[in-house]
Amino acid sequence: MTSLHERAQGVLYGQIIGDSLGSLVEFQGAEAIRAKYPEGVRELADGGHLQLTAGQPTDDSEMALALARSLVKEGSFCQDTVHEAYRRWARSHPFDIGNTCANALRNDDFNPDSQANGALMRISPLAVAYHRNPGMAARLALVDGHFTHIAALTDEANAFYVTALAEVVAGKDAKQAVQDNLRLYPHELDGSLPDVSRSIGWVDHAVRLVDWAVAADLGFEESLVKVVGLGGDSDTNAAIVGAFLGGAYGVNAIPQRWRTVVDNCQPAHDRPAEYNPCDVAQLAIRLADLLG
């Protein structure tokens, strides 16, 4: 049986590792990935089209870190603090930022038709901080999501994901947590792998990948390697799946070689210190203990 702190650490490590692993092959097709990585992408390394260092977060987890640090700073979710943290991030010259996030955070320009994954990719810290109150986690996920994404599908994805993950962090079986919250995502989930080569960045892909990974129960590493190998928006999909599986399996199920890379990450592109993931082990514990 894993402890609360182990599950919390699993969420943040899983988020960062999935993000970094997926960034090595982001937007590539499955065949191209298989040709270059016959055994799958299994090592955190420098490179990818963004030219990041091993273990470095992309925009996905830089925003998640911004949320996590804001929660710890305020002792709870403070709407103004979190919103400003995201705006500050958008002003920090990030090396990657999605169109929906950029337009909303820089210009207050919202696209009601965007069903992109840019809100779902960052909200895992809410599940850790509010694991004792999954309903509140879901409500706050909608507030957080509306800083950038306002479509109904993104609301449904955020509510489903953060509620189920909060229950997992609290100790519920992952399959049961997914099953218990299907009402929040009223779109049939059948445990199959989606075709991520179409509508790249669609939030529905990420939800279906979480559903598949929980149902398949292949373990943390094999599940993440499979998700990354599908291609498409591989960093974001793997960050979302990685956070969920990290909570489900606990930090000790995540290979030590991956955690060591994250702990010693020295990000490229002269990024501000708040987006460095090297303290996620301690940050996760502070999040888990935040609300007593």
Short mmCIF file of C-alpha atoms in Angstrom, two decimals:
data_model
loop_
_atom_site.label_atom_id
_atom_site.label_comp_id
_atom_site.label_asym_id
_atom_site.label_seq_id
_atom_site.Cartn_x
_atom_site.Cartn_y
_atom_site.Cartn_z
CA MET A 1 0.00 0.00 0.00
CA THR A 2 1.41 3.35 -0.98
CA SER A 3 1.35 6.34 1.35
CA LEU A 4 -0.27 9.71 0.66
CA HIS A 5 3.11 11.35 0.17
CA GLU A 6 4.22 8.63 -2.23
CA ARG A 7 1.10 9.11 -4.32
CA ALA A 8 1.49 12.89 -4.28
CA GLN A 9 5.11 12.65 -5.34
CA GLY A 10 4.08 10.19 -8.02
CA VAL A 11 1.72 12.78 -9.50
CA LEU A 12 4.33 15.52 -9.87
CA TYR A 13 7.15 13.24 -10.97
CA GLY A 14 4.79 11.50 -13.37
CA GLN A 15 3.72 14.83 -14.86
CA ILE A 16 7.28 16.06 -15.41
CA ILE A 17 8.65 12.76 -16.66
CA GLY A 18 5.80 12.19 -19.11
CA ASP A 19 6.20 15.73 -20.39
CA SER A 20 9.96 15.47 -20.83
CA LEU A 21 9.90 11.99 -22.35
CA GLY A 22 7.18 12.98 -24.80
CA SER A 23 8.95 16.19 -25.82
CA LEU A 24 11.69 14.14 -27.45
CA VAL A 25 9.28 13.04 -30.20
CA GLU A 26 6.53 15.66 -30.08
CA PHE A 27 4.44 15.86 -33.27
CA GLN A 28 6.18 12.87 -34.85
CA GLY A 29 4.23 9.92 -36.20
CA ALA A 30 4.22 6.48 -34.65
CA GLU A 31 6.18 4.91 -37.52
CA ALA A 32 8.94 7.52 -37.33
CA ILE A 33 9.19 7.02 -33.58
CA ARG A 34 9.44 3.25 -33.95
CA ALA A 35 12.18 3.64 -36.55
CA LYS A 36 14.28 5.80 -34.24
CA TYR A 37 13.36 4.05 -30.98
CA PRO A 38 12.66 0.36 -31.73
CA GLU A 39 12.26 -0.38 -28.01
CA GLY A 40 10.29 2.78 -27.36
CA VAL A 41 11.41 6.11 -25.89
CA ARG A 42 12.81 4.98 -22.57
CA GLU A 43 15.45 7.49 -21.52
CA LEU A 44 15.18 11.13 -20.57
CA ALA A 45 17.72 12.89 -22.76
CA ASP A 46 18.65 16.26 -24.17
CA GLY A 47 17.03 17.17 -27.48
CA GLY A 48 13.66 17.17 -29.18
CA HIS A 49 12.55 19.90 -31.53
CA LEU A 50 12.52 22.38 -28.64
CA GLN A 51 16.14 21.52 -27.74
CA LEU A 52 15.50 20.98 -24.04
CA THR A 53 17.72 19.39 -21.44
CA ALA A 54 16.86 15.99 -20.00
CA GLY A 55 13.99 16.24 -17.54
CA GLN A 56 13.07 19.80 -18.50
CA PRO A 57 9.36 20.66 -18.52
CA THR A 58 7.66 22.09 -21.57
CA ASP A 59 4.84 24.63 -21.28
CA ASP A 60 2.61 21.84 -19.95
CA SER A 61 4.49 21.32 -16.70
CA GLU A 62 5.89 24.83 -16.38
CA MET A 63 2.26 25.87 -15.96
CA ALA A 64 1.63 22.99 -13.54
CA LEU A 65 4.60 24.13 -11.48
CA ALA A 66 3.26 27.69 -11.54
CA LEU A 67 -0.04 26.39 -10.15
CA ALA A 68 1.63 24.20 -7.53
CA ARG A 69 3.82 27.02 -6.25
CA SER A 70 0.87 29.40 -6.13
CA LEU A 71 -1.14 26.92 -4.08
CA VAL A 72 1.72 26.50 -1.61
CA LYS A 73 2.34 30.25 -1.41
CA GLU A 74 -1.28 31.08 -0.56
CA GLY A 75 -2.16 27.92 1.38
CA SER A 76 -5.11 27.28 -0.95
CA PHE A 77 -6.36 28.15 -4.43
CA CYS A 78 -6.40 31.94 -4.75
CA GLN A 79 -7.91 32.85 -8.10
CA ASP A 80 -6.03 36.13 -8.53
CA THR A 81 -2.68 34.63 -7.53
CA VAL A 82 -3.00 31.68 -9.88
CA HIS A 83 -4.20 33.82 -12.78
CA GLU A 84 -1.30 36.22 -12.30
CA ALA A 85 1.12 33.28 -12.10
CA TYR A 86 -0.07 32.12 -15.51
CA ARG A 87 0.13 35.65 -16.91
CA ARG A 88 3.65 36.01 -15.52
CA TRP A 89 4.57 32.73 -17.14
CA ALA A 90 3.17 33.93 -20.49
CA ARG A 91 5.29 37.08 -20.18
CA SER A 92 8.44 35.10 -19.37
CA HIS A 93 9.17 34.35 -23.04
CA PRO A 94 8.36 30.63 -22.80
CA PHE A 95 9.94 28.60 -25.58
CA ASP A 96 6.54 27.04 -26.29
CA ILE A 97 2.98 28.23 -25.70
CA GLY A 98 -0.27 27.08 -27.30
CA ASN A 99 -2.42 29.50 -29.23
CA THR A 100 -5.41 29.24 -26.89
CA CYS A 101 -3.28 29.93 -23.82
CA ALA A 102 -1.30 32.70 -25.51
CA ASN A 103 -4.36 34.58 -26.71
CA ALA A 104 -6.17 34.31 -23.38
CA LEU A 105 -3.25 35.14 -21.09
CA ARG A 106 -1.70 37.87 -23.19
CA ASN A 107 -4.71 39.46 -24.87
CA ASP A 108 -7.81 38.34 -22.91
CA ASP A 109 -8.96 36.79 -26.18
CA PHE A 110 -10.91 33.57 -25.64
CA ASN A 111 -11.80 30.99 -28.28
CA PRO A 112 -15.13 29.35 -27.36
CA ASP A 113 -14.51 26.61 -29.91
CA SER A 114 -11.08 25.49 -28.70
CA GLN A 115 -11.14 21.95 -27.33
CA ALA A 116 -7.37 21.88 -26.85
CA ASN A 117 -5.63 20.20 -23.92
CA GLY A 118 -3.90 23.31 -22.54
CA ALA A 119 -6.00 23.48 -19.37
CA LEU A 120 -6.05 19.76 -18.59
CA MET A 121 -2.27 19.57 -18.90
CA ARG A 122 -1.65 21.81 -15.88
CA ILE A 123 -4.26 20.96 -13.24
CA SER A 124 -2.81 17.86 -11.56
CA PRO A 125 -1.54 19.90 -8.54
CA LEU A 126 -5.18 20.67 -7.66
CA ALA A 127 -5.85 16.95 -7.23
CA VAL A 128 -2.96 16.69 -4.79
CA ALA A 129 -3.85 19.79 -2.77
CA TYR A 130 -7.58 18.99 -2.63
CA HIS A 131 -7.43 15.20 -2.37
CA ARG A 132 -9.62 15.35 0.75
CA ASN A 133 -12.34 17.21 -1.18
CA PRO A 134 -12.53 15.97 -4.80
CA GLY A 135 -15.69 17.98 -5.43
CA MET A 136 -13.87 21.19 -4.56
CA ALA A 137 -10.94 20.10 -6.72
CA ALA A 138 -13.35 19.79 -9.65
CA ARG A 139 -14.92 23.18 -9.05
CA LEU A 140 -11.53 24.85 -8.84
CA ALA A 141 -10.37 23.02 -11.97
CA LEU A 142 -13.18 24.74 -13.86
CA VAL A 143 -12.18 28.13 -12.48
CA ASP A 144 -8.57 27.44 -13.40
CA GLY A 145 -9.50 26.12 -16.83
CA HIS A 146 -11.52 29.24 -17.64
CA PHE A 147 -8.39 31.37 -17.42
CA THR A 148 -7.70 30.03 -20.91
CA HIS A 149 -10.27 27.45 -22.09
CA ILE A 150 -14.05 27.91 -22.01
CA ALA A 151 -15.48 25.12 -24.19
CA ALA A 152 -17.87 22.61 -22.61
CA LEU A 153 -15.69 19.62 -23.52
CA THR A 154 -12.66 21.07 -21.74
CA ASP A 155 -14.81 21.67 -18.65
CA GLU A 156 -15.97 18.06 -18.72
CA ALA A 157 -12.44 16.74 -19.19
CA ASN A 158 -11.06 18.87 -16.37
CA ALA A 159 -13.82 17.91 -13.94
CA PHE A 160 -13.54 14.20 -14.70
CA TYR A 161 -9.76 14.07 -14.56
CA VAL A 162 -9.15 16.11 -11.42
CA THR A 163 -11.98 14.44 -9.48
CA ALA A 164 -10.77 10.95 -10.31
CA LEU A 165 -7.14 11.87 -9.64
CA ALA A 166 -7.98 13.49 -6.31
CA GLU A 167 -9.70 10.27 -5.26
CA VAL A 168 -6.67 8.29 -6.40
CA VAL A 169 -4.34 10.51 -4.38
CA ALA A 170 -6.64 9.96 -1.40
CA GLY A 171 -6.16 6.21 -1.81
CA LYS A 172 -8.98 4.94 -4.04
CA ASP A 173 -8.24 2.28 -6.64
CA ALA A 174 -7.64 3.96 -10.01
CA LYS A 175 -10.07 1.78 -11.96
CA GLN A 176 -12.77 2.44 -9.40
CA ALA A 177 -12.09 6.18 -9.43
CA VAL A 178 -12.45 6.31 -13.21
CA GLN A 179 -15.63 4.23 -13.13
CA ASP A 180 -17.18 6.29 -10.33
CA ASN A 181 -16.72 9.55 -12.24
CA LEU A 182 -17.79 8.64 -15.77
CA ARG A 183 -20.89 10.80 -15.26
CA LEU A 184 -18.63 13.86 -15.38
CA TYR A 185 -17.42 12.99 -18.88
CA PRO A 186 -20.57 12.05 -20.83
CA HIS A 187 -18.72 10.63 -23.82
CA GLU A 188 -18.30 6.88 -24.10
CA LEU A 189 -14.95 5.59 -22.87
CA ASP A 190 -14.21 2.02 -23.88
CA GLY A 191 -10.63 1.49 -22.80
CA SER A 192 -9.28 1.64 -26.36
CA LEU A 193 -6.39 3.73 -27.70
CA PRO A 194 -7.43 6.85 -29.63
CA ASP A 195 -5.96 7.83 -32.99
CA VAL A 196 -3.79 10.72 -31.81
CA SER A 197 -2.52 11.42 -35.33
CA ARG A 198 -5.76 13.28 -36.03
CA SER A 199 -6.89 16.47 -34.30
CA ILE A 200 -3.52 16.73 -32.57
CA GLY A 201 -3.85 18.39 -29.17
CA TRP A 202 -7.55 17.48 -28.73
CA VAL A 203 -8.38 17.14 -25.06
CA ASP A 204 -10.52 14.05 -25.71
CA HIS A 205 -7.39 12.14 -26.73
CA ALA A 206 -5.82 12.73 -23.33
CA VAL A 207 -8.92 11.59 -21.45
CA ARG A 208 -9.11 8.41 -23.53
CA LEU A 209 -5.42 7.72 -22.98
CA VAL A 210 -5.92 7.96 -19.22
CA ASP A 211 -8.89 5.59 -19.49
CA TRP A 212 -6.82 3.16 -21.57
CA ALA A 213 -3.80 3.30 -19.26
CA VAL A 214 -5.86 2.64 -16.15
CA ALA A 215 -7.72 -0.24 -17.80
CA ALA A 216 -4.59 -1.80 -19.33
CA ASP A 217 -2.68 -1.64 -16.03
CA LEU A 218 0.71 -2.21 -17.65
CA GLY A 219 2.66 -0.38 -14.98
CA PHE A 220 4.04 3.14 -15.03
CA GLU A 221 6.96 2.77 -17.42
CA GLU A 222 5.34 0.54 -20.03
CA SER A 223 2.17 2.63 -20.12
CA LEU A 224 4.09 5.87 -20.56
CA VAL A 225 6.35 4.42 -23.26
CA LYS A 226 3.25 3.25 -25.13
CA VAL A 227 1.59 6.67 -24.93
CA VAL A 228 4.72 8.48 -26.11
CA GLY A 229 5.15 6.00 -28.94
CA LEU A 230 1.75 6.86 -30.38
CA GLY A 231 3.12 10.26 -31.42
CA GLY A 232 0.99 13.34 -31.93
CA ASP A 233 0.97 15.73 -28.98
CA SER A 234 3.13 13.26 -27.13
CA ASP A 235 4.47 15.53 -24.40
CA THR A 236 1.08 16.78 -23.27
CA ASN A 237 -0.62 13.40 -23.51
CA ALA A 238 2.19 11.77 -21.56
CA ALA A 239 2.21 14.53 -18.92
CA ILE A 240 -1.51 14.03 -18.30
CA VAL A 241 -1.28 10.24 -18.25
CA GLY A 242 1.97 10.31 -16.26
CA ALA A 243 0.46 12.42 -13.49
CA PHE A 244 -2.54 10.09 -13.18
CA LEU A 245 -0.48 6.90 -13.20
CA GLY A 246 2.05 8.41 -10.82
CA GLY A 247 -0.77 8.92 -8.35
CA ALA A 248 -2.13 5.45 -8.97
CA TYR A 249 1.15 3.54 -8.64
CA GLY A 250 3.07 5.86 -6.31
CA VAL A 251 6.50 7.36 -6.70
CA ASN A 252 8.38 4.15 -6.01
CA ALA A 253 6.90 2.57 -9.14
CA ILE A 254 8.54 5.29 -11.24
CA PRO A 255 12.03 4.26 -12.35
CA GLN A 256 14.73 5.84 -10.20
CA ARG A 257 16.78 6.69 -13.29
CA TRP A 258 14.00 9.02 -14.44
CA ARG A 259 13.51 10.62 -11.03
CA THR A 260 17.24 11.25 -10.70
CA VAL A 261 17.27 13.14 -13.99
CA VAL A 262 14.40 15.36 -12.83
CA ASP A 263 16.09 15.97 -9.47
CA ASN A 264 19.22 17.19 -11.24
CA CYS A 265 17.60 19.06 -14.15
CA GLN A 266 19.29 22.25 -15.34
CA PRO A 267 16.82 23.75 -17.82
CA ALA A 268 17.88 25.31 -21.10
CA HIS A 269 16.55 28.58 -22.55
CA ASP A 270 17.40 30.63 -19.43
CA ARG A 271 14.10 29.84 -17.72
CA PRO A 272 13.14 31.42 -14.35
CA ALA A 273 13.89 29.26 -11.31
CA GLU A 274 10.22 28.71 -10.49
CA TYR A 275 9.91 26.46 -13.56
CA ASN A 276 12.79 24.18 -12.54
CA PRO A 277 11.42 20.79 -11.46
CA CYS A 278 14.33 19.75 -9.24
CA ASP A 279 12.34 20.23 -6.00
CA VAL A 280 9.17 18.33 -6.97
CA ALA A 281 9.64 15.68 -4.28
CA GLN A 282 9.38 18.31 -1.54
CA LEU A 283 6.81 20.39 -3.43
CA ALA A 284 4.48 17.39 -3.70
CA ILE A 285 4.59 16.77 0.04
CA ARG A 286 3.82 20.42 0.76
CA LEU A 287 0.85 20.23 -1.62
CA ALA A 288 -0.45 17.03 -0.03
CA ASP A 289 -0.25 18.53 3.46
CA LEU A 290 -1.52 21.96 2.42
CA LEU A 291 -5.05 21.80 3.77
CA GLY A 292 -4.43 19.56 6.75
#
